[in-house]
XYZ file of N, CA and C in Angstrom:
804
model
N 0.822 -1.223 0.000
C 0.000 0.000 0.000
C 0.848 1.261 0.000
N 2.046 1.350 0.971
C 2.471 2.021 0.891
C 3.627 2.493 -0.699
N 3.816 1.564 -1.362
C 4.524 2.004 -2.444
C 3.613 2.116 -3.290
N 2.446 1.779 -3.217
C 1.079 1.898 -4.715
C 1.273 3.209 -4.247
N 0.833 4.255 -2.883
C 0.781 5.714 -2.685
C 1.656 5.790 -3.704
N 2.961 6.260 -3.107
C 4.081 6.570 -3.798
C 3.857 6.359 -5.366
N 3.697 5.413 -5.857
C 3.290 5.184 -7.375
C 2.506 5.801 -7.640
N 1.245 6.448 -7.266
C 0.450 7.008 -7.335
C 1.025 8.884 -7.742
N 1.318 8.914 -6.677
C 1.977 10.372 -6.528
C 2.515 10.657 -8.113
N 3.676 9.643 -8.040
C 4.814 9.999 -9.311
C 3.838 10.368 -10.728
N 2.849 9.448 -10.995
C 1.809 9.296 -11.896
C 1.255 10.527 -12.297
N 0.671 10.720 -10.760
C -0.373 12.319 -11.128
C 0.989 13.496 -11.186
N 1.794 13.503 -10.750
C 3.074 14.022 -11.224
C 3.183 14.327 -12.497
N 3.535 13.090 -13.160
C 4.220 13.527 -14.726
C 2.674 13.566 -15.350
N 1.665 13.174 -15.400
C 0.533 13.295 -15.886
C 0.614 15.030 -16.021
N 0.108 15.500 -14.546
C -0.314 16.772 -14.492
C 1.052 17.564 -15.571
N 2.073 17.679 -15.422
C 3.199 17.940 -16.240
C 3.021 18.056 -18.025
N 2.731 16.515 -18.248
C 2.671 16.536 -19.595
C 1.089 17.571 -20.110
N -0.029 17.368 -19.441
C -1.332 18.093 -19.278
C -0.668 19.484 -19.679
N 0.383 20.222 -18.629
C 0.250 21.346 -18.888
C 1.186 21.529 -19.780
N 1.643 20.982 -20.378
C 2.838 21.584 -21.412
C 1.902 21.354 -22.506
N 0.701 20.188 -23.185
C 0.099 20.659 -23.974
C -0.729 21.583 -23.690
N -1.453 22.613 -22.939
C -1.895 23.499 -22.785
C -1.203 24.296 -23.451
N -0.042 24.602 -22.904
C 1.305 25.839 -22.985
C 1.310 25.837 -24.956
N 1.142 25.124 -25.484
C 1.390 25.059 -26.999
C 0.535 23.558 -27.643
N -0.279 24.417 -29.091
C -0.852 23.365 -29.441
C 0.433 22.581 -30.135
N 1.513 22.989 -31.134
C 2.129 22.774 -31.614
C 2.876 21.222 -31.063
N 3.274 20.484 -31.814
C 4.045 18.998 -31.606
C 5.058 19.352 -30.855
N 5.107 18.324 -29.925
C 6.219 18.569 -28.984
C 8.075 18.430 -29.816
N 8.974 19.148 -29.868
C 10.379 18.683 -30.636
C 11.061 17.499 -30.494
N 10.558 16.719 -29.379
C 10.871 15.417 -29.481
C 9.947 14.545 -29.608
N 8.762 14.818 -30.509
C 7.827 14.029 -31.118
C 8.959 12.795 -32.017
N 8.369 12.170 -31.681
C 9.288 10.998 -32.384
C 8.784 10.750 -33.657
N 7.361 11.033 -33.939
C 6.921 10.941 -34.977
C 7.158 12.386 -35.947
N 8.428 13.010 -35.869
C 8.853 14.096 -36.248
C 10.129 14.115 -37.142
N 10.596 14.477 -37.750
C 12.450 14.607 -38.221
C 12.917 14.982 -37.474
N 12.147 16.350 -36.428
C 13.155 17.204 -36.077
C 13.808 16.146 -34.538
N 12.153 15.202 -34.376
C 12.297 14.297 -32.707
C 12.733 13.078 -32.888
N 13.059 13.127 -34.065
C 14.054 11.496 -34.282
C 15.768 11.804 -34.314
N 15.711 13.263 -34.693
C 16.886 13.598 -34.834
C 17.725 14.109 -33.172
N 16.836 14.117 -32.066
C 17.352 14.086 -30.752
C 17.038 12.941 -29.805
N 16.906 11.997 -30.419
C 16.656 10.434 -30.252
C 17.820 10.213 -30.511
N 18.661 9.903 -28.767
C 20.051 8.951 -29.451
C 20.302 7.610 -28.582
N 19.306 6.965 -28.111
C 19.217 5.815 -27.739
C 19.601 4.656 -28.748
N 18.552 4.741 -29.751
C 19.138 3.900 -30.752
C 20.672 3.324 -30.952
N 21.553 4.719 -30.965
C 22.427 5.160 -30.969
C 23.615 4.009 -29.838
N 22.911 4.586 -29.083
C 23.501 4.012 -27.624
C 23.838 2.557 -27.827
N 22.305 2.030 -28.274
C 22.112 0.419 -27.827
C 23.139 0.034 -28.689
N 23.330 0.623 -29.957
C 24.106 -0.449 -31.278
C 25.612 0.005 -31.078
N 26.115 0.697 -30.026
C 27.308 0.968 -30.360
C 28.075 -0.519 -29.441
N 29.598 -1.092 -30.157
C 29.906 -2.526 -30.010
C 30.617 -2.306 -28.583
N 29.637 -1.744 -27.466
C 30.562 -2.739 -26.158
C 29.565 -3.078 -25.539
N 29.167 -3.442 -24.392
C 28.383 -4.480 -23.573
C 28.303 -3.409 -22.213
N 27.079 -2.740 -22.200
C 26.740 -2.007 -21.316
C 25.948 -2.698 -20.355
N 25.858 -2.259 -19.270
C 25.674 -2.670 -18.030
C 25.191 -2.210 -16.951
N 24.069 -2.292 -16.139
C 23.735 -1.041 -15.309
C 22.854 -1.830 -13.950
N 23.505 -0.945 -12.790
C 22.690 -1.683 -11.626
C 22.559 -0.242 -10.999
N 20.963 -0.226 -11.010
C 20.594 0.579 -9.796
C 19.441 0.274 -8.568
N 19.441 1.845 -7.943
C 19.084 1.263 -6.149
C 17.846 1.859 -6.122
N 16.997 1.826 -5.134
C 15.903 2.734 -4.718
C 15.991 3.991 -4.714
N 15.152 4.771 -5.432
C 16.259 6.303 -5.055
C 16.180 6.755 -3.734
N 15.268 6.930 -2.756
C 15.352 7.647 -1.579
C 16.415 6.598 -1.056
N 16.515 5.440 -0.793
C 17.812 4.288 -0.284
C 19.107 4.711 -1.232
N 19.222 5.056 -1.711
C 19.921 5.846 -2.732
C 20.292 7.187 -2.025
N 19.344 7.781 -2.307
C 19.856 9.675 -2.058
C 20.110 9.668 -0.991
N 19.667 9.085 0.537
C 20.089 9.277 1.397
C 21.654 8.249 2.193
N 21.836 7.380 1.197
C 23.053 6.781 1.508
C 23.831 7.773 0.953
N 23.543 8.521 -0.158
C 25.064 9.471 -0.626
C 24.732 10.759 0.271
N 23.431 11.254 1.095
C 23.914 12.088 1.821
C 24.573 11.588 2.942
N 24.259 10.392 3.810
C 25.432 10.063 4.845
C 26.782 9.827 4.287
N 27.249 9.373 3.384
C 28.176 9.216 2.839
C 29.029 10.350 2.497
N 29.008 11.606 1.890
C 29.311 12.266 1.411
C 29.233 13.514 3.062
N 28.699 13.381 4.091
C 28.678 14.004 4.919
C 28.359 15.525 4.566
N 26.710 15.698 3.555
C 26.427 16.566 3.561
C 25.525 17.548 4.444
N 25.926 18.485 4.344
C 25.710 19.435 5.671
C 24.203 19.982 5.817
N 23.748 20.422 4.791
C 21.723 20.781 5.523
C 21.139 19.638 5.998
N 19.979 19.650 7.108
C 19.516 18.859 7.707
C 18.928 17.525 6.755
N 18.890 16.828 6.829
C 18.199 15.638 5.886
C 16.607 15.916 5.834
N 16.300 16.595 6.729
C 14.246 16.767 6.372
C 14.239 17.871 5.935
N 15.279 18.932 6.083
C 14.893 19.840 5.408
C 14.287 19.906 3.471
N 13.091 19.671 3.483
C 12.818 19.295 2.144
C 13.146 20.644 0.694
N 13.011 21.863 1.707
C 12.836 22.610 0.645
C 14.481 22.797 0.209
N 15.043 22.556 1.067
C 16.726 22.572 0.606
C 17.817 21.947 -0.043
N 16.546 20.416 0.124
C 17.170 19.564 -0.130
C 16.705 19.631 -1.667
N 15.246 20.054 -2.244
C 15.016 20.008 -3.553
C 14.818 21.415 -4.013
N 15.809 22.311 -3.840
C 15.838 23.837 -4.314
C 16.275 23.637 -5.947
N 15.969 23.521 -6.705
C 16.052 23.309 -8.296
C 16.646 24.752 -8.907
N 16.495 26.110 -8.150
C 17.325 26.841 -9.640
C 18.633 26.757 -8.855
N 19.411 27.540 -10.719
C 20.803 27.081 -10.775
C 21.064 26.083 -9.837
N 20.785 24.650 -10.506
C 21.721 23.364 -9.556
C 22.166 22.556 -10.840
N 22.604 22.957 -12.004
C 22.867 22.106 -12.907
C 24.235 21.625 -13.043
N 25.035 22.780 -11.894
C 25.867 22.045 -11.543
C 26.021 20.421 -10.556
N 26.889 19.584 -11.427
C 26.035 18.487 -10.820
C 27.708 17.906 -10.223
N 29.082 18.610 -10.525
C 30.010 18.008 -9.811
C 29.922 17.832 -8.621
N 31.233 16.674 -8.171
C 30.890 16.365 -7.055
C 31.046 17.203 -5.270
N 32.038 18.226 -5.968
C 31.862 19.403 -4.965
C 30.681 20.189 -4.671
N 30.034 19.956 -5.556
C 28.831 20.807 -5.256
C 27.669 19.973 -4.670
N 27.893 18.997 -4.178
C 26.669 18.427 -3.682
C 26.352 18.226 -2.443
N 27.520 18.976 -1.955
C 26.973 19.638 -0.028
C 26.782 21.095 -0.061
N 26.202 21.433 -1.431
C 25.349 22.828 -1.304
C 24.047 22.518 -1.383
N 23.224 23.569 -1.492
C 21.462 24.083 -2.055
C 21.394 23.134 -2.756
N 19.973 22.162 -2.478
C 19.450 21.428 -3.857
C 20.186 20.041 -3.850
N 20.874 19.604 -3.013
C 21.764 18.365 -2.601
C 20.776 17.230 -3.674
N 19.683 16.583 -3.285
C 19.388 15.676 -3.460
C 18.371 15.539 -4.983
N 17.899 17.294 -5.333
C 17.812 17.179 -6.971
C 18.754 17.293 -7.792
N 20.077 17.292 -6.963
C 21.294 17.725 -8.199
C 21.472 16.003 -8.050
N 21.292 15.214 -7.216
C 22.021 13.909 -7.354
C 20.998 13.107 -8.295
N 20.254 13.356 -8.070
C 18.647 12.466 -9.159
C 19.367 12.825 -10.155
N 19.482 13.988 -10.359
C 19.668 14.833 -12.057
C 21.147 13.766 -12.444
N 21.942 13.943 -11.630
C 23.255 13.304 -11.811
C 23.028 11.706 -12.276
N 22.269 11.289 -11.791
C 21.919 9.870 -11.565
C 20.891 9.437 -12.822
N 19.996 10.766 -13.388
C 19.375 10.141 -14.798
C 20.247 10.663 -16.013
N 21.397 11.657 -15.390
C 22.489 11.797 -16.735
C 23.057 10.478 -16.821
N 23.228 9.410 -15.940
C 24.877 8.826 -16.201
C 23.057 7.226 -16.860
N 21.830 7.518 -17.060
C 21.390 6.716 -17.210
C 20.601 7.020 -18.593
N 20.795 8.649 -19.331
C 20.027 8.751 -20.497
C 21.303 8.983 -21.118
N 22.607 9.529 -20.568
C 24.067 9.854 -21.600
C 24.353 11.247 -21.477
N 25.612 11.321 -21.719
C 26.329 12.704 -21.801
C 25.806 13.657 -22.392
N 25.090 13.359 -23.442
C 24.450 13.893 -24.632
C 23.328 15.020 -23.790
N 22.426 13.940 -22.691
C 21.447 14.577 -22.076
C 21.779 15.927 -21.253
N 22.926 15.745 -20.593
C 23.377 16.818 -19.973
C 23.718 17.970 -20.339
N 24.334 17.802 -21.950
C 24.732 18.987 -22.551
C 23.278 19.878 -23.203
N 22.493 18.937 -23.502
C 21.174 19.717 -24.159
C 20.330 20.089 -22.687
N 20.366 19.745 -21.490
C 19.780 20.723 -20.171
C 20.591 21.612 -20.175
N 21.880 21.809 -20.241
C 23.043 22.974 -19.848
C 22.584 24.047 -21.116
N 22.348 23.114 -22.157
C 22.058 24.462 -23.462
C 20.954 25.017 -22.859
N 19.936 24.348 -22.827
C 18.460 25.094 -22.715
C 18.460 26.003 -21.450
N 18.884 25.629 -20.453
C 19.169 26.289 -19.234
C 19.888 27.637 -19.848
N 21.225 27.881 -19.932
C 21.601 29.094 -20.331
C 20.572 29.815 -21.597
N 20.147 29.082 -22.512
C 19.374 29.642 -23.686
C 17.540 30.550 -22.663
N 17.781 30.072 -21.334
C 16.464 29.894 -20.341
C 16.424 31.693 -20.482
N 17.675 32.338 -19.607
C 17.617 33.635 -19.468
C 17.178 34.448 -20.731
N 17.363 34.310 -21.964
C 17.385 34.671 -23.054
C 15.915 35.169 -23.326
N 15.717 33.822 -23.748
C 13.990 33.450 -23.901
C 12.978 33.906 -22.671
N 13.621 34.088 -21.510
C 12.748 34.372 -20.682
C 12.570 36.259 -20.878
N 13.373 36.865 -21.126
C 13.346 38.082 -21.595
C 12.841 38.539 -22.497
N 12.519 37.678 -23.650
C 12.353 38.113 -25.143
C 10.781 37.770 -24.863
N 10.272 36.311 -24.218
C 9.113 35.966 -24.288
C 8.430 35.672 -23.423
N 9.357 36.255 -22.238
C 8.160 35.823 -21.013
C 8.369 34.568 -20.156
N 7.574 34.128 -19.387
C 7.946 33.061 -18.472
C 7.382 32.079 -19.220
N 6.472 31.689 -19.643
C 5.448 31.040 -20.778
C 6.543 29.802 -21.736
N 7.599 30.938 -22.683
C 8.200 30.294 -23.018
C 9.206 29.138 -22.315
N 10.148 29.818 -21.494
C 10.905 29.184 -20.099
C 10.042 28.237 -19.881
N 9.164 28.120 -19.238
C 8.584 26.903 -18.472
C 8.235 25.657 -20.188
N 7.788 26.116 -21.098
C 7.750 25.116 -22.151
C 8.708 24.951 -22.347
N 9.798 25.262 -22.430
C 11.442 25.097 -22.931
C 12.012 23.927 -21.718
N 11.587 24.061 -20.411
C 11.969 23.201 -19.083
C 11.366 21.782 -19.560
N 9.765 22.301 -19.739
C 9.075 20.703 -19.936
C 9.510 19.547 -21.205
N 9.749 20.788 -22.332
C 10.400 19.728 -23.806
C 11.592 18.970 -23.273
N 12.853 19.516 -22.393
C 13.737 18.716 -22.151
C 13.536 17.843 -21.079
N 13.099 18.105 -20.240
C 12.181 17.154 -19.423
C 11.851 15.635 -19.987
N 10.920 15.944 -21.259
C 10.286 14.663 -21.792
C 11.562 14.634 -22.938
N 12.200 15.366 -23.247
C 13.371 14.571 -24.096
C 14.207 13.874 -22.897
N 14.736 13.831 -22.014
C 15.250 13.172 -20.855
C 14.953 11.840 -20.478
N 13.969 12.452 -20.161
C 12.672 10.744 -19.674
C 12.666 9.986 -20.779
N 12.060 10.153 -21.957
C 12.086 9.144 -23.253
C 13.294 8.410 -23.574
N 14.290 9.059 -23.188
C 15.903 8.594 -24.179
C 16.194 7.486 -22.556
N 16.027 8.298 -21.259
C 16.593 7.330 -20.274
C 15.892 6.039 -20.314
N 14.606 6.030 -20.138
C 13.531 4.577 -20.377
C 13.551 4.204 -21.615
N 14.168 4.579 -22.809
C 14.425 3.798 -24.084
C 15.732 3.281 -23.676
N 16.467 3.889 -23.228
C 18.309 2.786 -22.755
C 18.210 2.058 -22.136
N 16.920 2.256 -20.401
C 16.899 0.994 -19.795
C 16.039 -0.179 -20.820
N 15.460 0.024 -21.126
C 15.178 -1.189 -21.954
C 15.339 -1.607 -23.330
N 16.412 -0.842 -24.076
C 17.120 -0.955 -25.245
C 18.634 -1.176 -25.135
N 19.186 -0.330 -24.621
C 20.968 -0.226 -24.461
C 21.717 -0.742 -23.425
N 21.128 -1.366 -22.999
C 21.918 -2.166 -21.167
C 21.411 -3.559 -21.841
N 22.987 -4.637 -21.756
C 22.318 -5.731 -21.767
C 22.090 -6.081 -20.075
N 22.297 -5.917 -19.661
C 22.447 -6.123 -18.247
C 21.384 -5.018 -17.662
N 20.435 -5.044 -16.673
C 20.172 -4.163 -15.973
C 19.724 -4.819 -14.520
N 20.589 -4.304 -13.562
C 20.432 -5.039 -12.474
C 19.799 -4.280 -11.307
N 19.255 -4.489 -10.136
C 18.417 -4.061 -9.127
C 18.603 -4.109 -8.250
N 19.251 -3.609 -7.068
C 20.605 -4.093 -6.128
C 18.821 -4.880 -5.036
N 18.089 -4.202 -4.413
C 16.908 -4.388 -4.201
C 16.768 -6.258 -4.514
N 17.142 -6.826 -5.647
C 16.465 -7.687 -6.265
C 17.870 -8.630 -6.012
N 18.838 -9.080 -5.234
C 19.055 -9.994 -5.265
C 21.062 -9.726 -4.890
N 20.956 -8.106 -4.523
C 22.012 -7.076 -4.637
C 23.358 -7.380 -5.829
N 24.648 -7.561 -5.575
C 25.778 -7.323 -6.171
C 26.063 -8.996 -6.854
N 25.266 -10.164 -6.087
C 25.920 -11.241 -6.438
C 24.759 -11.362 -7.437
N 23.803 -10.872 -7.535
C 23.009 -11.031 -8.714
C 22.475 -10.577 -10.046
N 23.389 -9.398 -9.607
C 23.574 -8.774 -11.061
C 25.134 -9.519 -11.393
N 25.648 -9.858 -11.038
C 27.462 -10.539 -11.001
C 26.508 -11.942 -12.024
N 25.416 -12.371 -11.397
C 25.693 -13.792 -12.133
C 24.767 -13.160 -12.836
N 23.989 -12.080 -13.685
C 23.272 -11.772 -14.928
C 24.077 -11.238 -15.597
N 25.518 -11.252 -15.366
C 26.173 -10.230 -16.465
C 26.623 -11.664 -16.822
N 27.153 -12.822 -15.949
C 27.673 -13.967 -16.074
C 27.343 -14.394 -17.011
N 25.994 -15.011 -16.960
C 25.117 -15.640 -17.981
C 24.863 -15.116 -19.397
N 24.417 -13.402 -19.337
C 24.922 -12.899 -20.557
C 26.121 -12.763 -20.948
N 26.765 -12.599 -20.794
C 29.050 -12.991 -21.450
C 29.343 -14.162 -20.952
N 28.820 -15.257 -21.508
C 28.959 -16.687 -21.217
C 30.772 -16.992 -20.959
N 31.346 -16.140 -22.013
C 32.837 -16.595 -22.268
C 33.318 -16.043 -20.878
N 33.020 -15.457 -20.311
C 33.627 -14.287 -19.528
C 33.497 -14.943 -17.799
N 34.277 -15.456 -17.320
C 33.781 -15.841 -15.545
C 33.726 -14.512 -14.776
N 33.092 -13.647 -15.173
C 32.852 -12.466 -14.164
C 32.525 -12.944 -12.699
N 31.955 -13.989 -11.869
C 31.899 -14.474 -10.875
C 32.766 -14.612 -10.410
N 34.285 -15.292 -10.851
C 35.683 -15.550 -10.298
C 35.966 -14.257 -10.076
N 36.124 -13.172 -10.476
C 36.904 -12.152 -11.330
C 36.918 -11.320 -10.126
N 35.436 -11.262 -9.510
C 34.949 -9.683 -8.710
C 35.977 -9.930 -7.523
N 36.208 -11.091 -6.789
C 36.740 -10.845 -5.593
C 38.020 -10.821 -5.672
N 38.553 -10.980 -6.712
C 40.267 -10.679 -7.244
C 40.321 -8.947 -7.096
N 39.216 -8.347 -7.903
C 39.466 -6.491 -8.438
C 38.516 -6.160 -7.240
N 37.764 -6.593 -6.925
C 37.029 -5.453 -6.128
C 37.936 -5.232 -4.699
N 37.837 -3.807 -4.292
C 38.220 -3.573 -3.722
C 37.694 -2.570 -2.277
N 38.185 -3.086 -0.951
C 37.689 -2.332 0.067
C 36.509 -3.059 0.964
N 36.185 -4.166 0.088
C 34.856 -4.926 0.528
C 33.829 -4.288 1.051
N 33.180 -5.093 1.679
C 31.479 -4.688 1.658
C 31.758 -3.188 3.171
N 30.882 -2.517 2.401
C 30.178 -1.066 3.565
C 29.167 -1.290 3.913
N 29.252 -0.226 4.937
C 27.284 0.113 5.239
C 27.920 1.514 5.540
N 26.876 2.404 5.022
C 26.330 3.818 6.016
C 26.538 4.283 7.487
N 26.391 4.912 8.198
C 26.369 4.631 9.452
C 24.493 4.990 9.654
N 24.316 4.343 10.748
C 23.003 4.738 11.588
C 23.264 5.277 12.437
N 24.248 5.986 13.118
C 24.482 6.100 14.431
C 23.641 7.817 14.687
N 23.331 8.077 15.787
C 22.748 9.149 15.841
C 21.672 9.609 14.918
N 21.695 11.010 14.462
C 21.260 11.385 13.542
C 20.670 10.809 12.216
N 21.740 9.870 11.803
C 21.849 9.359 10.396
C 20.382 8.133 10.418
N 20.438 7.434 11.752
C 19.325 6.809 11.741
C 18.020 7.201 11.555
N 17.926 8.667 12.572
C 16.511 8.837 11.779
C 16.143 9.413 10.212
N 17.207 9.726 9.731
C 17.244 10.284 8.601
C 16.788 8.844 7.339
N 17.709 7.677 7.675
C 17.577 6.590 7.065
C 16.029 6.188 7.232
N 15.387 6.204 8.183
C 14.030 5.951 8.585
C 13.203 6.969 7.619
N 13.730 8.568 7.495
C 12.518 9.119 7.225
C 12.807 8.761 5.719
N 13.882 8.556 5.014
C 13.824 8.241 4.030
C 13.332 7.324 3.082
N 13.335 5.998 3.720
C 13.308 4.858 3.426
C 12.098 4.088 3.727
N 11.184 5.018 4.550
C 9.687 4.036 5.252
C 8.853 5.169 5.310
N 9.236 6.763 5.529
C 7.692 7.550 5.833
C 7.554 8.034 4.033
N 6.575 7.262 3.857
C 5.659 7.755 2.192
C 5.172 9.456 2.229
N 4.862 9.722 3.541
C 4.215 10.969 2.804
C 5.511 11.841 2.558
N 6.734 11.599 3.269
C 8.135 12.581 3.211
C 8.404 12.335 1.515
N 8.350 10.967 1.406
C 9.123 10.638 -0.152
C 8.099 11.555 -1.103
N 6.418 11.624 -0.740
C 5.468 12.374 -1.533
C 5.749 13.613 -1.752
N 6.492 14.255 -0.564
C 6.374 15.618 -0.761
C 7.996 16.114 -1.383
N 8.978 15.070 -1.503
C 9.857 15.315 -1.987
C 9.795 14.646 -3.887
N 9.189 13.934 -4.303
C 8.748 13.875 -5.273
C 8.471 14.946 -6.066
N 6.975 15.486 -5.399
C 6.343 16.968 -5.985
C 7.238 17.892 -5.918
N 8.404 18.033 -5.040
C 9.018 19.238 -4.592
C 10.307 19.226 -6.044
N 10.660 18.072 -6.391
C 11.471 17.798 -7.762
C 11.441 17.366 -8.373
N 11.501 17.556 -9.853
C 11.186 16.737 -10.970
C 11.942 15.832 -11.528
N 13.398 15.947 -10.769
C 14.145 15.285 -10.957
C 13.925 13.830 -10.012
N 13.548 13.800 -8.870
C 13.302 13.317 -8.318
C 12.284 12.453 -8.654
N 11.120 13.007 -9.159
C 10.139 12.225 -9.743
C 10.513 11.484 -10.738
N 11.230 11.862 -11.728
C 11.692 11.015 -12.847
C 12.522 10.216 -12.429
N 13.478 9.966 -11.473
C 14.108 8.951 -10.784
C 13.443 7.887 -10.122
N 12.293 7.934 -9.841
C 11.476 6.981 -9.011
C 10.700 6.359 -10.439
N 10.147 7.220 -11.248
C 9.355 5.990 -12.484
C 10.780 5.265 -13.229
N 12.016 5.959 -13.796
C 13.145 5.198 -14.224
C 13.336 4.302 -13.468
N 13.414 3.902 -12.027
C 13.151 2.961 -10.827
C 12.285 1.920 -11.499
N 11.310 2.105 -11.383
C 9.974 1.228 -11.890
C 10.660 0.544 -13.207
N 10.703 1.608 -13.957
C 10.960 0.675 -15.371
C 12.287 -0.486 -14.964
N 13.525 0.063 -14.753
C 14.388 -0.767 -14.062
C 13.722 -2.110 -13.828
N 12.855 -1.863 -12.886
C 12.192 -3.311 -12.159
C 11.757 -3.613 -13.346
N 11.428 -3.346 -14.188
C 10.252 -4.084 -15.164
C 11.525 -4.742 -16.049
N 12.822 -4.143 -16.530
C 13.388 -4.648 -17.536
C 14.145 -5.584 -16.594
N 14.650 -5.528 -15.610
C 15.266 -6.535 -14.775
C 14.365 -8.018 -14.243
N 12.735 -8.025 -14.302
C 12.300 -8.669 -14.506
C 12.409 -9.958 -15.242
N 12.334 -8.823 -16.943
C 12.674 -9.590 -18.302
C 13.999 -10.205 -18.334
N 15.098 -9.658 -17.895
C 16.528 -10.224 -18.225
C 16.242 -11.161 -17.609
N 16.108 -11.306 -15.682
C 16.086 -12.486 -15.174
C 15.443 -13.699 -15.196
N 14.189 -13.309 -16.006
C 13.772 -14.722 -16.722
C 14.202 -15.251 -18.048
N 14.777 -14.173 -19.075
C 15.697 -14.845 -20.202
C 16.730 -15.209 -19.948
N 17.395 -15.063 -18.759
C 18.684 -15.288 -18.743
C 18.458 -16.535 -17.616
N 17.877 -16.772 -16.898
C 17.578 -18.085 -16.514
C 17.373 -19.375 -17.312
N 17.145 -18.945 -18.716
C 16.882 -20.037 -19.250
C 18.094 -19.873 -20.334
N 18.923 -19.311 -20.105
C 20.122 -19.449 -21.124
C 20.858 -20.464 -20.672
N 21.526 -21.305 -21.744
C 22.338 -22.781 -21.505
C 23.780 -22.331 -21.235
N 24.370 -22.974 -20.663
C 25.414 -22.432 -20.453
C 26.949 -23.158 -20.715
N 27.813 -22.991 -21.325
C 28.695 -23.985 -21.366
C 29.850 -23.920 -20.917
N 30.807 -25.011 -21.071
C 31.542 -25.377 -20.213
C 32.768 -24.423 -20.213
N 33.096 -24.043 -18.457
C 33.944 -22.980 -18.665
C 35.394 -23.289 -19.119
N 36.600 -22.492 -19.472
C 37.219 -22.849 -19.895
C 38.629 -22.901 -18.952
């Protein structure tokens, strides 16, 4: 019940979103796919066919965002919500900057760049600076349609890679590190990636701390729904990190039942 809420939320989220950006203009959106101009910023395709063997495991995002704020020992309070999702100028997304303003929408944002491509980042950085421009010449009207087109160019290209360009997509949630280890296994049959990890990996297994503070923070993160609700609405980045979540589950689904039934042969 409590994650249908949450599902719920994200839903009327991007719903209400897409609602108002067709309001904002009757005109086809630029990444209409059924377009030249929206096939031509379509680079998933792209992605999937290029010859190396991509690979991807991700986490819950709030189990997520709040392990890299204990981790990273960033400094505003962890409930502070409005600080934590302050959205202008945060497109800086290095890693110095993420014990400033906006901590936990700059890390979503960070976290659906390294999952739609480099590509994505440079066309938010354009539109963003192109933002001041347009907001002068045409008003706020334009700006806010200019936010939402890259928005849904973002979202489309990241949920076309998770389920086009990763042969691998793993779910730490679903079975953690030794089970995406034996789905990469099974897909690169030639390859004993199982032997391999405890030779290179290095530092062995962590945890977070709980101690003090950090515990209730882990709690409000990780179990109170209405906190994750209001940090959802509060970023869009955020929101789009929790449905890319979902899809995740859905394509990690699919691998782990095709790849269960892959034969396997004898190692060498």
């Amino acid at each position: 019940p409590q994650q249908a809420a949450l599902d719920q939320a994200v839903v009327h989220i991007m719903t209400t979103r897409q609602e108002k950006q067709q309001e904002q203009s009757s005109l086809s959106s630029p990444f209409d796919m059924n377009t030249p101009a929206g096939r031509g910023r379509m680079w998933s395709a792209v992605y999937a066919s290029l010859p190396v063997i991509r690979v991807i495991m991700v986490r819950e995002p709030f189990a997520w965002l709040i392990s890299q704020y204990i981790w990273h020992k960033i400094d505003p309070p962890c409930q502070d919500i409005g600080n934590a999702t302050y959205t202008k100028n945060t497109l800086a997304v290095q890693p110095q900057e993420m014990m400033r303003r906006g901590w936990a929408h700059k890390l979503a944002m960070r976290y659906i760049y390294q999952i739609c491509g480099s590509d994505c980042q440079t066309r938010h950085l354009e539109q963003a600076r192109g933002n001041h421009h347009h907001h002068h010449q045409d008003g706020n009207t334009s700006r806010i349609k200019a936010h939402n087109d890259i928005w849904e160019e973002i979202m489309v290209q990241a949920e076309s890679n998770l389920r086009n360009a990763f042969a691998v997509v793993g779910v730490l949630e679903k079975g953690g590190t030794e089970a995406f280890v034996t789905m990469i296994d099974a897909r690169v049959d030639y390859m004993n990636i199982t032997a391999n990890v405890q030779k290179t990996a290095k530092g062995g297994r962590h945890d977070t701390s709980s101690e003090g503070n950090y515990g209730f923070c882990k709690r409000l993160y990780t179990q109170n729904t209405t906190f994750q609700n209001e940090m959802v609405h509060a970023s869009p980045a955020i929101a789009a990190l929790v449905r890319l979540y979902h899809v995740a589950v859905q394509v990690n689904d699919a691998h782990q039942k095709e790849l269960s039934n892959c034969p396997r042969s004898t190692t060498l």
